[in-house]
């Protein structure tokens, strides 16, 4: 088995580590099993790619370790900093190291991810039983469906089939009924982004499909409350109680309370906003949300506020300026890279994360975010990319 194939399976296992660990809940804690899987993947990543470490990745490692060390010296709870910092170091190393070696083909990754997603879709009855028996929560089953949705709908743009659409819809229904509201919404938006990014905008069929989707969405939206009520009643008659649908209906009817909508975020948002008002100009580093909530919440449940807590407004402006400068500096390269499968996949994954990050998910351990950043950095950091032939479809 060559390095390309090994690295591909490492990334796919990295994506599904949490879902795999759940299946072995009777042996040990899923968190412990997941942690073991991640450590094993990290070791395999280093072993298989030892001869391919480049200066960009080495610079990232050294820089991150320095930031974590300095950060830990100037806070009242260094263990919180070390917790987030070490997690980021371990989780980010796997995709950043692998993609920096240029020894993984995105087309092969998509093909294998699609096959695994189809397999996990067939295993959904097991996860449903675990959900009904309170072994897992709506978050875990929703996240699994979300990973499947990304893989199936991206791959469907290359290998169109009714089976792909059927399996994708099955995962959407599972996510909508049993999963998280924001993950469901972000999945819908992600499918729309996939359609826009991978479609040929010069073809008439593109515009027909685009306006058909918009028209259908408007019809569904105008009748949303009635459709949700009918679906919820039908599910309840079959013994299925959907937390997601009930909360959606309450929100549309205006009867939902802040406690049910925010699911605990009403506790952390005021604390974070107040802290940012008083201390948000300069960086505060990792672990601030934990400190503010006495360890109850390990992040602020919003990507923007989390970045402001870590880097401050000053650091955020500098980071934004650096990104804009790199875009301007590489504008000619971007014209070429914009046509590549790598760039399209990275944009879909990054936008998908940003949708979810509005109300949750910690970027430090979010596999979709870290993989998208790894792909983007691999495109810009390696000199050979600019002259590389643009990859075709699968």
mmCIF file of C-alpha atoms in Angstrom:
data_model
loop_
_atom_site.group_PDB
_atom_site.id
_atom_site.type_symbol
_atom_site.label_atom_id
_atom_site.label_comp_id
_atom_site.label_asym_id
_atom_site.label_seq_id
_atom_site.Cartn_x
_atom_site.Cartn_y
_atom_site.Cartn_z
ATOM 1 C CA UNK A 1 0.000 0.000 0.000
ATOM 2 C CA UNK A 2 1.559 3.318 -1.105
ATOM 3 C CA UNK A 3 1.722 6.492 0.958
ATOM 4 C CA UNK A 4 -1.045 8.154 -1.035
ATOM 5 C CA UNK A 5 -3.471 5.357 -0.199
ATOM 6 C CA UNK A 6 -2.388 5.198 3.451
ATOM 7 C CA UNK A 7 -2.722 8.948 3.890
ATOM 8 C CA UNK A 8 -6.156 8.876 2.295
ATOM 9 C CA UNK A 9 -7.400 6.285 4.790
ATOM 10 C CA UNK A 10 -5.833 8.222 7.678
ATOM 11 C CA UNK A 11 -7.838 11.332 6.698
ATOM 12 C CA UNK A 12 -11.093 9.377 6.307
ATOM 13 C CA UNK A 13 -10.596 7.667 9.676
ATOM 14 C CA UNK A 14 -9.802 11.107 11.126
ATOM 15 C CA UNK A 15 -13.183 12.363 9.881
ATOM 16 C CA UNK A 16 -15.139 9.419 11.303
ATOM 17 C CA UNK A 17 -13.102 8.847 14.487
ATOM 18 C CA UNK A 18 -15.951 9.991 16.718
ATOM 19 C CA UNK A 19 -18.553 7.880 14.904
ATOM 20 C CA UNK A 20 -16.306 4.802 14.974
ATOM 21 C CA UNK A 21 -15.633 5.150 18.703
ATOM 22 C CA UNK A 22 -19.375 5.131 19.457
ATOM 23 C CA UNK A 23 -19.704 1.602 18.085
ATOM 24 C CA UNK A 24 -17.380 0.344 20.838
ATOM 25 C CA UNK A 25 -19.164 2.063 23.730
ATOM 26 C CA UNK A 26 -19.536 -1.224 25.620
ATOM 27 C CA UNK A 27 -15.760 -1.689 25.736
ATOM 28 C CA UNK A 28 -14.876 1.760 27.028
ATOM 29 C CA UNK A 29 -15.802 5.431 26.961
ATOM 30 C CA UNK A 30 -16.285 6.672 23.355
ATOM 31 C CA UNK A 31 -14.207 9.725 24.273
ATOM 32 C CA UNK A 32 -11.311 7.516 25.377
ATOM 33 C CA UNK A 33 -11.568 5.323 22.270
ATOM 34 C CA UNK A 34 -11.719 8.393 20.026
ATOM 35 C CA UNK A 35 -8.644 9.833 21.747
ATOM 36 C CA UNK A 36 -6.796 6.565 21.174
ATOM 37 C CA UNK A 37 -7.784 6.570 17.491
ATOM 38 C CA UNK A 38 -6.527 10.141 17.043
ATOM 39 C CA UNK A 39 -3.202 9.360 18.746
ATOM 40 C CA UNK A 40 -2.753 6.232 16.596
ATOM 41 C CA UNK A 41 -3.522 8.283 13.457
ATOM 42 C CA UNK A 42 -0.971 10.882 14.542
ATOM 43 C CA UNK A 43 1.704 8.203 15.018
ATOM 44 C CA UNK A 44 0.903 6.654 11.625
ATOM 45 C CA UNK A 45 1.005 10.091 9.988
ATOM 46 C CA UNK A 46 4.504 10.711 11.317
ATOM 47 C CA UNK A 47 5.754 7.201 10.479
ATOM 48 C CA UNK A 48 4.472 7.200 6.896
ATOM 49 C CA UNK A 49 5.608 10.752 6.105
ATOM 50 C CA UNK A 50 8.848 11.147 8.065
ATOM 51 C CA UNK A 51 10.932 11.830 4.955
ATOM 52 C CA UNK A 52 8.525 14.432 3.593
ATOM 53 C CA UNK A 53 8.356 17.096 6.294
ATOM 54 C CA UNK A 54 8.836 20.515 4.681
ATOM 55 C CA UNK A 55 9.843 23.837 6.166
ATOM 56 C CA UNK A 56 6.328 25.274 5.996
ATOM 57 C CA UNK A 57 4.861 22.572 8.186
ATOM 58 C CA UNK A 58 7.890 22.620 10.496
ATOM 59 C CA UNK A 59 7.485 26.387 10.853
ATOM 60 C CA UNK A 60 3.821 25.917 11.736
ATOM 61 C CA UNK A 61 4.655 23.386 14.456
ATOM 62 C CA UNK A 62 7.361 25.554 15.998
ATOM 63 C CA UNK A 63 5.163 28.658 15.833
ATOM 64 C CA UNK A 64 2.173 26.941 17.432
ATOM 65 C CA UNK A 65 4.287 25.466 20.241
ATOM 66 C CA UNK A 66 5.764 28.907 20.982
ATOM 67 C CA UNK A 67 2.311 30.517 21.018
ATOM 68 C CA UNK A 68 0.959 27.856 23.392
ATOM 69 C CA UNK A 69 3.972 28.184 25.701
ATOM 70 C CA UNK A 70 3.860 31.997 25.863
ATOM 71 C CA UNK A 71 0.070 31.932 26.253
ATOM 72 C CA UNK A 72 0.300 29.519 29.220
ATOM 73 C CA UNK A 73 2.761 31.821 31.016
ATOM 74 C CA UNK A 74 0.434 34.818 31.106
ATOM 75 C CA UNK A 75 -2.938 33.407 32.176
ATOM 76 C CA UNK A 76 -4.398 32.433 35.524
ATOM 77 C CA UNK A 77 -5.435 28.975 34.274
ATOM 78 C CA UNK A 78 -2.547 27.579 32.201
ATOM 79 C CA UNK A 79 -4.118 24.101 32.177
ATOM 80 C CA UNK A 80 -6.998 25.421 30.065
ATOM 81 C CA UNK A 81 -4.484 26.857 27.602
ATOM 82 C CA UNK A 82 -2.523 23.616 27.490
ATOM 83 C CA UNK A 83 -5.745 21.638 27.008
ATOM 84 C CA UNK A 84 -6.830 23.635 23.951
ATOM 85 C CA UNK A 85 -3.286 24.081 22.699
ATOM 86 C CA UNK A 86 -2.356 20.404 22.829
ATOM 87 C CA UNK A 87 -5.663 19.448 21.212
ATOM 88 C CA UNK A 88 -5.006 21.896 18.375
ATOM 89 C CA UNK A 89 -1.444 20.626 18.021
ATOM 90 C CA UNK A 90 -2.543 16.979 17.796
ATOM 91 C CA UNK A 91 -5.658 17.434 15.676
ATOM 92 C CA UNK A 92 -4.171 19.930 13.218
ATOM 93 C CA UNK A 93 -0.932 17.993 12.739
ATOM 94 C CA UNK A 94 -2.683 15.052 11.063
ATOM 95 C CA UNK A 95 -4.286 16.898 8.090
ATOM 96 C CA UNK A 96 -1.690 19.696 7.827
ATOM 97 C CA UNK A 97 1.236 17.273 7.761
ATOM 98 C CA UNK A 98 -0.402 14.926 5.255
ATOM 99 C CA UNK A 99 -1.570 17.610 2.820
ATOM 100 C CA UNK A 100 1.732 19.495 3.092
ATOM 101 C CA UNK A 101 3.527 16.430 1.689
ATOM 102 C CA UNK A 102 1.450 16.600 -1.513
ATOM 103 C CA UNK A 103 1.147 12.808 -1.278
ATOM 104 C CA UNK A 104 -2.630 12.652 -1.272
ATOM 105 C CA UNK A 105 -4.943 13.048 -4.267
ATOM 106 C CA UNK A 106 -8.189 14.857 -3.521
ATOM 107 C CA UNK A 107 -10.032 12.811 -6.149
ATOM 108 C CA UNK A 108 -9.069 9.538 -4.479
ATOM 109 C CA UNK A 109 -10.014 10.987 -1.079
ATOM 110 C CA UNK A 110 -13.478 11.952 -2.369
ATOM 111 C CA UNK A 111 -14.044 8.538 -3.930
ATOM 112 C CA UNK A 112 -13.113 6.611 -0.760
ATOM 113 C CA UNK A 113 -14.919 9.067 1.529
ATOM 114 C CA UNK A 114 -18.045 8.549 -0.580
ATOM 115 C CA UNK A 115 -17.834 4.764 -0.189
ATOM 116 C CA UNK A 116 -17.373 5.059 3.574
ATOM 117 C CA UNK A 117 -20.289 7.503 3.774
ATOM 118 C CA UNK A 118 -22.530 5.040 1.951
ATOM 119 C CA UNK A 119 -21.445 2.328 4.401
ATOM 120 C CA UNK A 120 -22.181 4.481 7.444
ATOM 121 C CA UNK A 121 -25.579 5.346 5.965
ATOM 122 C CA UNK A 122 -26.405 1.640 5.966
ATOM 123 C CA UNK A 123 -25.298 1.520 9.633
ATOM 124 C CA UNK A 124 -27.690 4.336 10.594
ATOM 125 C CA UNK A 125 -30.252 1.932 12.175
ATOM 126 C CA UNK A 126 -27.591 1.040 14.761
ATOM 127 C CA UNK A 127 -26.994 4.705 15.575
ATOM 128 C CA UNK A 128 -30.758 5.248 15.722
ATOM 129 C CA UNK A 129 -31.068 2.503 18.366
ATOM 130 C CA UNK A 130 -28.174 4.020 20.301
ATOM 131 C CA UNK A 131 -29.893 7.407 20.141
ATOM 132 C CA UNK A 132 -33.223 5.977 21.308
ATOM 133 C CA UNK A 133 -31.450 4.243 24.215
ATOM 134 C CA UNK A 134 -29.651 7.484 25.188
ATOM 135 C CA UNK A 135 -26.197 6.058 24.489
ATOM 136 C CA UNK A 136 -25.563 8.984 22.152
ATOM 137 C CA UNK A 137 -27.221 12.396 21.785
ATOM 138 C CA UNK A 138 -28.732 14.256 18.848
ATOM 139 C CA UNK A 139 -25.318 15.836 18.291
ATOM 140 C CA UNK A 140 -23.462 12.578 17.540
ATOM 141 C CA UNK A 141 -26.024 11.124 15.148
ATOM 142 C CA UNK A 142 -26.427 14.506 13.467
ATOM 143 C CA UNK A 143 -22.696 14.911 12.971
ATOM 144 C CA UNK A 144 -22.419 11.471 11.363
ATOM 145 C CA UNK A 145 -25.239 12.301 8.939
ATOM 146 C CA UNK A 146 -23.547 15.634 8.198
ATOM 147 C CA UNK A 147 -20.225 13.951 7.268
ATOM 148 C CA UNK A 148 -22.139 11.564 5.014
ATOM 149 C CA UNK A 149 -24.026 14.410 3.355
ATOM 150 C CA UNK A 150 -20.835 16.281 2.475
ATOM 151 C CA UNK A 151 -19.192 13.191 0.991
ATOM 152 C CA UNK A 152 -22.223 12.021 -0.977
ATOM 153 C CA UNK A 153 -23.266 15.368 -2.441
ATOM 154 C CA UNK A 154 -19.725 16.433 -3.387
ATOM 155 C CA UNK A 155 -19.063 13.086 -5.069
ATOM 156 C CA UNK A 156 -22.430 13.264 -6.833
ATOM 157 C CA UNK A 157 -21.175 16.279 -8.799
ATOM 158 C CA UNK A 158 -18.642 13.923 -10.428
ATOM 159 C CA UNK A 159 -20.573 10.649 -10.531
ATOM 160 C CA UNK A 160 -24.235 11.554 -10.729
ATOM 161 C CA UNK A 161 -26.662 8.812 -9.748
ATOM 162 C CA UNK A 162 -30.115 8.431 -8.245
ATOM 163 C CA UNK A 163 -28.599 6.210 -5.555
ATOM 164 C CA UNK A 164 -26.381 9.083 -4.398
ATOM 165 C CA UNK A 165 -29.350 11.427 -4.249
ATOM 166 C CA UNK A 166 -31.432 8.855 -2.382
ATOM 167 C CA UNK A 167 -28.710 8.183 0.206
ATOM 168 C CA UNK A 168 -28.075 11.902 0.560
ATOM 169 C CA UNK A 169 -31.764 12.571 1.200
ATOM 170 C CA UNK A 170 -31.876 9.712 3.738
ATOM 171 C CA UNK A 171 -29.055 11.355 5.697
ATOM 172 C CA UNK A 172 -30.783 14.740 5.452
ATOM 173 C CA UNK A 173 -33.992 13.262 6.854
ATOM 174 C CA UNK A 174 -32.111 11.578 9.693
ATOM 175 C CA UNK A 175 -30.313 14.824 10.476
ATOM 176 C CA UNK A 176 -33.505 16.881 10.258
ATOM 177 C CA UNK A 177 -35.477 14.531 12.514
ATOM 178 C CA UNK A 178 -32.878 13.298 14.994
ATOM 179 C CA UNK A 179 -29.960 15.721 14.759
ATOM 180 C CA UNK A 180 -29.060 19.314 15.508
ATOM 181 C CA UNK A 181 -30.969 22.253 14.027
ATOM 182 C CA UNK A 182 -27.896 24.279 13.084
ATOM 183 C CA UNK A 183 -26.101 21.291 11.583
ATOM 184 C CA UNK A 184 -29.227 20.571 9.525
ATOM 185 C CA UNK A 185 -29.422 24.159 8.289
ATOM 186 C CA UNK A 186 -25.691 24.240 7.529
ATOM 187 C CA UNK A 187 -26.031 20.962 5.594
ATOM 188 C CA UNK A 188 -28.762 22.474 3.413
ATOM 189 C CA UNK A 189 -26.609 25.556 2.813
ATOM 190 C CA UNK A 190 -23.581 23.348 2.116
ATOM 191 C CA UNK A 191 -25.495 21.436 -0.573
ATOM 192 C CA UNK A 192 -26.353 24.776 -2.154
ATOM 193 C CA UNK A 193 -22.672 25.800 -2.053
ATOM 194 C CA UNK A 194 -21.668 22.461 -3.606
ATOM 195 C CA UNK A 195 -24.134 23.120 -6.416
ATOM 196 C CA UNK A 196 -22.744 26.627 -7.026
ATOM 197 C CA UNK A 197 -19.062 25.722 -6.765
ATOM 198 C CA UNK A 198 -19.082 22.575 -8.896
ATOM 199 C CA UNK A 199 -21.626 23.563 -11.558
ATOM 200 C CA UNK A 200 -20.645 24.957 -14.919
ATOM 201 C CA UNK A 201 -22.061 28.473 -14.938
ATOM 202 C CA UNK A 202 -21.949 28.702 -18.738
ATOM 203 C CA UNK A 203 -24.507 25.973 -19.329
ATOM 204 C CA UNK A 204 -28.202 26.704 -19.599
ATOM 205 C CA UNK A 205 -28.916 23.697 -17.362
ATOM 206 C CA UNK A 206 -27.078 25.453 -14.528
ATOM 207 C CA UNK A 207 -29.492 28.397 -14.547
ATOM 208 C CA UNK A 208 -32.523 26.137 -14.933
ATOM 209 C CA UNK A 209 -31.439 24.060 -11.927
ATOM 210 C CA UNK A 210 -30.557 27.179 -9.936
ATOM 211 C CA UNK A 211 -33.960 28.845 -10.382
ATOM 212 C CA UNK A 212 -35.742 25.516 -9.855
ATOM 213 C CA UNK A 213 -34.028 25.128 -6.495
ATOM 214 C CA UNK A 214 -34.838 28.738 -5.528
ATOM 215 C CA UNK A 215 -38.487 28.360 -6.592
ATOM 216 C CA UNK A 216 -38.890 25.050 -4.731
ATOM 217 C CA UNK A 217 -37.240 26.550 -1.636
ATOM 218 C CA UNK A 218 -39.673 29.473 -1.674
ATOM 219 C CA UNK A 219 -42.668 27.136 -1.874
ATOM 220 C CA UNK A 220 -41.351 25.030 1.007
ATOM 221 C CA UNK A 221 -40.557 28.131 3.074
ATOM 222 C CA UNK A 222 -44.015 29.663 2.662
ATOM 223 C CA UNK A 223 -45.636 26.402 3.795
ATOM 224 C CA UNK A 224 -42.944 25.404 6.276
ATOM 225 C CA UNK A 225 -44.999 25.433 9.486
ATOM 226 C CA UNK A 226 -47.754 23.272 8.024
ATOM 227 C CA UNK A 227 -45.281 20.810 6.514
ATOM 228 C CA UNK A 228 -43.339 20.494 9.779
ATOM 229 C CA UNK A 229 -46.511 20.000 11.818
ATOM 230 C CA UNK A 230 -47.724 17.269 9.461
ATOM 231 C CA UNK A 231 -44.344 15.527 9.539
ATOM 232 C CA UNK A 232 -44.071 15.784 13.318
ATOM 233 C CA UNK A 233 -47.553 14.314 13.853
ATOM 234 C CA UNK A 234 -46.770 11.475 11.435
ATOM 235 C CA UNK A 235 -43.541 10.658 13.298
ATOM 236 C CA UNK A 236 -45.210 10.811 16.722
ATOM 237 C CA UNK A 237 -47.874 8.370 15.514
ATOM 238 C CA UNK A 238 -45.006 5.993 14.769
ATOM 239 C CA UNK A 239 -43.387 6.458 18.170
ATOM 240 C CA UNK A 240 -40.620 8.825 17.023
ATOM 241 C CA UNK A 241 -40.224 12.010 19.056
ATOM 242 C CA UNK A 242 -38.164 14.552 17.128
ATOM 243 C CA UNK A 243 -36.538 17.206 19.322
ATOM 244 C CA UNK A 244 -35.414 19.033 16.196
ATOM 245 C CA UNK A 245 -38.846 19.314 14.597
ATOM 246 C CA UNK A 246 -40.537 20.267 17.879
ATOM 247 C CA UNK A 247 -38.094 23.130 18.420
ATOM 248 C CA UNK A 248 -38.427 24.299 14.809
ATOM 249 C CA UNK A 249 -42.199 24.379 15.163
ATOM 250 C CA UNK A 250 -42.009 26.242 18.484
ATOM 251 C CA UNK A 251 -39.703 28.833 16.933
ATOM 252 C CA UNK A 252 -41.989 29.353 13.934
ATOM 253 C CA UNK A 253 -45.018 29.649 16.235
ATOM 254 C CA UNK A 254 -43.166 32.055 18.529
ATOM 255 C CA UNK A 255 -43.701 29.846 21.590
ATOM 256 C CA UNK A 256 -40.094 28.729 22.087
ATOM 257 C CA UNK A 257 -38.190 29.967 25.142
ATOM 258 C CA UNK A 258 -34.576 31.160 25.146
ATOM 259 C CA UNK A 259 -33.589 28.103 27.162
ATOM 260 C CA UNK A 260 -34.898 25.694 24.539
ATOM 261 C CA UNK A 261 -33.523 27.674 21.564
ATOM 262 C CA UNK A 262 -30.080 28.496 22.915
ATOM 263 C CA UNK A 263 -29.548 25.180 24.762
ATOM 264 C CA UNK A 264 -27.364 26.714 27.450
ATOM 265 C CA UNK A 265 -25.734 29.350 25.263
ATOM 266 C CA UNK A 266 -27.729 32.034 27.083
ATOM 267 C CA UNK A 267 -25.306 31.430 29.963
ATOM 268 C CA UNK A 268 -22.081 31.881 28.050
ATOM 269 C CA UNK A 269 -22.936 34.513 25.412
ATOM 270 C CA UNK A 270 -23.479 37.422 27.896
ATOM 271 C CA UNK A 271 -20.253 36.528 29.740
ATOM 272 C CA UNK A 272 -18.217 36.385 26.533
ATOM 273 C CA UNK A 273 -19.681 39.607 25.108
ATOM 274 C CA UNK A 274 -19.084 41.483 28.355
ATOM 275 C CA UNK A 275 -15.504 40.211 28.509
ATOM 276 C CA UNK A 276 -14.856 41.243 24.900
ATOM 277 C CA UNK A 277 -16.202 44.734 25.590
ATOM 278 C CA UNK A 278 -13.717 45.169 28.434
ATOM 279 C CA UNK A 279 -10.732 43.135 27.223
ATOM 280 C CA UNK A 280 -11.284 42.459 23.547
ATOM 281 C CA UNK A 281 -8.715 44.764 21.944
ATOM 282 C CA UNK A 282 -5.652 42.669 22.738
ATOM 283 C CA UNK A 283 -5.296 38.851 22.608
ATOM 284 C CA UNK A 284 -6.441 36.793 25.604
ATOM 285 C CA UNK A 285 -5.377 33.405 24.218
ATOM 286 C CA UNK A 286 -6.823 29.932 24.540
ATOM 287 C CA UNK A 287 -9.141 28.793 27.309
ATOM 288 C CA UNK A 288 -10.842 32.114 28.128
ATOM 289 C CA UNK A 289 -14.341 30.661 27.739
ATOM 290 C CA UNK A 290 -13.467 27.928 30.224
ATOM 291 C CA UNK A 291 -12.186 30.497 32.698
ATOM 292 C CA UNK A 292 -15.294 32.682 32.344
ATOM 293 C CA UNK A 293 -17.623 29.715 32.954
ATOM 294 C CA UNK A 294 -15.490 27.997 35.637
ATOM 295 C CA UNK A 295 -14.771 25.122 33.287
ATOM 296 C CA UNK A 296 -18.407 24.435 32.303
ATOM 297 C CA UNK A 297 -17.987 25.399 28.632
ATOM 298 C CA UNK A 298 -14.749 24.802 26.779
ATOM 299 C CA UNK A 299 -15.444 27.299 23.975
ATOM 300 C CA UNK A 300 -17.700 30.283 23.326
ATOM 301 C CA UNK A 301 -20.024 28.491 20.848
ATOM 302 C CA UNK A 302 -19.337 31.025 18.105
ATOM 303 C CA UNK A 303 -16.303 31.074 15.826
ATOM 304 C CA UNK A 304 -16.015 34.867 15.594
ATOM 305 C CA UNK A 305 -16.180 35.441 19.354
ATOM 306 C CA UNK A 306 -13.709 32.579 19.896
ATOM 307 C CA UNK A 307 -11.219 34.136 17.456
ATOM 308 C CA UNK A 308 -11.645 37.544 19.120
ATOM 309 C CA UNK A 309 -11.021 35.973 22.532
ATOM 310 C CA UNK A 310 -7.837 34.330 21.282
ATOM 311 C CA UNK A 311 -6.396 37.066 19.066
ATOM 312 C CA UNK A 312 -8.292 40.193 20.169
ATOM 313 C CA UNK A 313 -9.665 42.787 17.745
ATOM 314 C CA UNK A 314 -6.112 43.933 17.069
ATOM 315 C CA UNK A 315 -4.971 40.425 16.194
ATOM 316 C CA UNK A 316 -8.120 39.786 14.170
ATOM 317 C CA UNK A 317 -7.452 42.879 12.032
ATOM 318 C CA UNK A 318 -3.832 41.789 11.509
ATOM 319 C CA UNK A 319 -4.934 38.262 10.596
ATOM 320 C CA UNK A 320 -7.554 39.594 8.181
ATOM 321 C CA UNK A 321 -5.028 41.971 6.620
ATOM 322 C CA UNK A 322 -2.554 39.103 6.174
ATOM 323 C CA UNK A 323 -5.179 36.958 4.454
ATOM 324 C CA UNK A 324 -6.213 39.816 2.141
ATOM 325 C CA UNK A 325 -2.555 40.538 1.347
ATOM 326 C CA UNK A 326 -1.945 36.902 0.450
ATOM 327 C CA UNK A 327 -5.044 36.884 -1.768
ATOM 328 C CA UNK A 328 -3.857 40.035 -3.550
ATOM 329 C CA UNK A 329 -0.283 38.762 -3.804
ATOM 330 C CA UNK A 330 -1.442 35.442 -5.280
ATOM 331 C CA UNK A 331 -4.302 36.733 -7.440
ATOM 332 C CA UNK A 332 -2.809 35.259 -10.621
ATOM 333 C CA UNK A 333 -2.299 31.911 -8.936
ATOM 334 C CA UNK A 334 -5.877 32.054 -7.608
ATOM 335 C CA UNK A 335 -7.227 32.316 -11.160
ATOM 336 C CA UNK A 336 -5.618 28.965 -11.902
ATOM 337 C CA UNK A 337 -6.350 27.316 -8.567
ATOM 338 C CA UNK A 338 -10.017 28.368 -8.676
ATOM 339 C CA UNK A 339 -10.560 25.695 -11.337
ATOM 340 C CA UNK A 340 -8.954 22.899 -9.337
ATOM 341 C CA UNK A 341 -10.876 20.231 -7.476
ATOM 342 C CA UNK A 342 -8.681 20.890 -4.422
ATOM 343 C CA UNK A 343 -9.751 24.523 -4.152
ATOM 344 C CA UNK A 344 -13.425 23.752 -4.733
ATOM 345 C CA UNK A 345 -13.472 21.060 -2.042
ATOM 346 C CA UNK A 346 -11.622 23.327 0.397
ATOM 347 C CA UNK A 347 -14.129 26.150 -0.147
ATOM 348 C CA UNK A 348 -17.103 23.827 0.343
ATOM 349 C CA UNK A 349 -15.669 22.386 3.573
ATOM 350 C CA UNK A 350 -14.651 25.796 4.941
ATOM 351 C CA UNK A 351 -18.014 27.406 4.192
ATOM 352 C CA UNK A 352 -19.760 24.391 5.708
ATOM 353 C CA UNK A 353 -17.771 24.826 8.912
ATOM 354 C CA UNK A 354 -18.522 28.559 9.016
ATOM 355 C CA UNK A 355 -22.258 27.851 8.759
ATOM 356 C CA UNK A 356 -22.069 25.444 11.715
ATOM 357 C CA UNK A 357 -19.765 27.728 13.704
ATOM 358 C CA UNK A 358 -22.442 30.404 14.138
ATOM 359 C CA UNK A 359 -23.867 28.611 17.174
ATOM 360 C CA UNK A 360 -21.282 26.002 18.043
ATOM 361 C CA UNK A 361 -18.378 23.678 17.177
ATOM 362 C CA UNK A 362 -14.849 24.342 18.413
ATOM 363 C CA UNK A 363 -12.404 24.925 15.554
ATOM 364 C CA UNK A 364 -9.579 23.416 17.634
ATOM 365 C CA UNK A 365 -10.917 19.877 17.109
ATOM 366 C CA UNK A 366 -13.270 20.358 14.161
ATOM 367 C CA UNK A 367 -12.040 17.913 11.513
ATOM 368 C CA UNK A 368 -13.836 19.607 8.586
ATOM 369 C CA UNK A 369 -12.328 22.999 9.434
ATOM 370 C CA UNK A 370 -8.825 21.587 9.892
ATOM 371 C CA UNK A 371 -8.944 19.610 6.636
ATOM 372 C CA UNK A 372 -10.160 22.657 4.679
ATOM 373 C CA UNK A 373 -7.326 24.791 6.086
ATOM 374 C CA UNK A 374 -4.820 22.011 5.357
ATOM 375 C CA UNK A 375 -5.912 21.866 1.706
ATOM 376 C CA UNK A 376 -5.751 25.655 1.303
ATOM 377 C CA UNK A 377 -2.314 25.907 2.891
ATOM 378 C CA UNK A 378 -1.027 23.051 0.741
ATOM 379 C CA UNK A 379 -2.143 24.943 -2.362
ATOM 380 C CA UNK A 380 -0.370 28.158 -1.402
ATOM 381 C CA UNK A 381 2.646 26.977 0.568
ATOM 382 C CA UNK A 382 4.180 24.528 -1.884
ATOM 383 C CA UNK A 383 6.053 26.125 -4.746
ATOM 384 C CA UNK A 384 5.270 23.353 -7.180
ATOM 385 C CA UNK A 385 1.522 23.948 -6.959
ATOM 386 C CA UNK A 386 1.596 27.004 -9.187
ATOM 387 C CA UNK A 387 3.021 25.061 -12.083
ATOM 388 C CA UNK A 388 1.038 21.916 -11.417
ATOM 389 C CA UNK A 389 -1.513 20.876 -14.002
ATOM 390 C CA UNK A 390 -5.036 21.537 -12.833
ATOM 391 C CA UNK A 391 -6.676 18.331 -11.724
ATOM 392 C CA UNK A 392 -9.658 17.089 -13.647
ATOM 393 C CA UNK A 393 -12.743 15.356 -12.399
ATOM 394 C CA UNK A 394 -12.771 11.873 -10.933
#
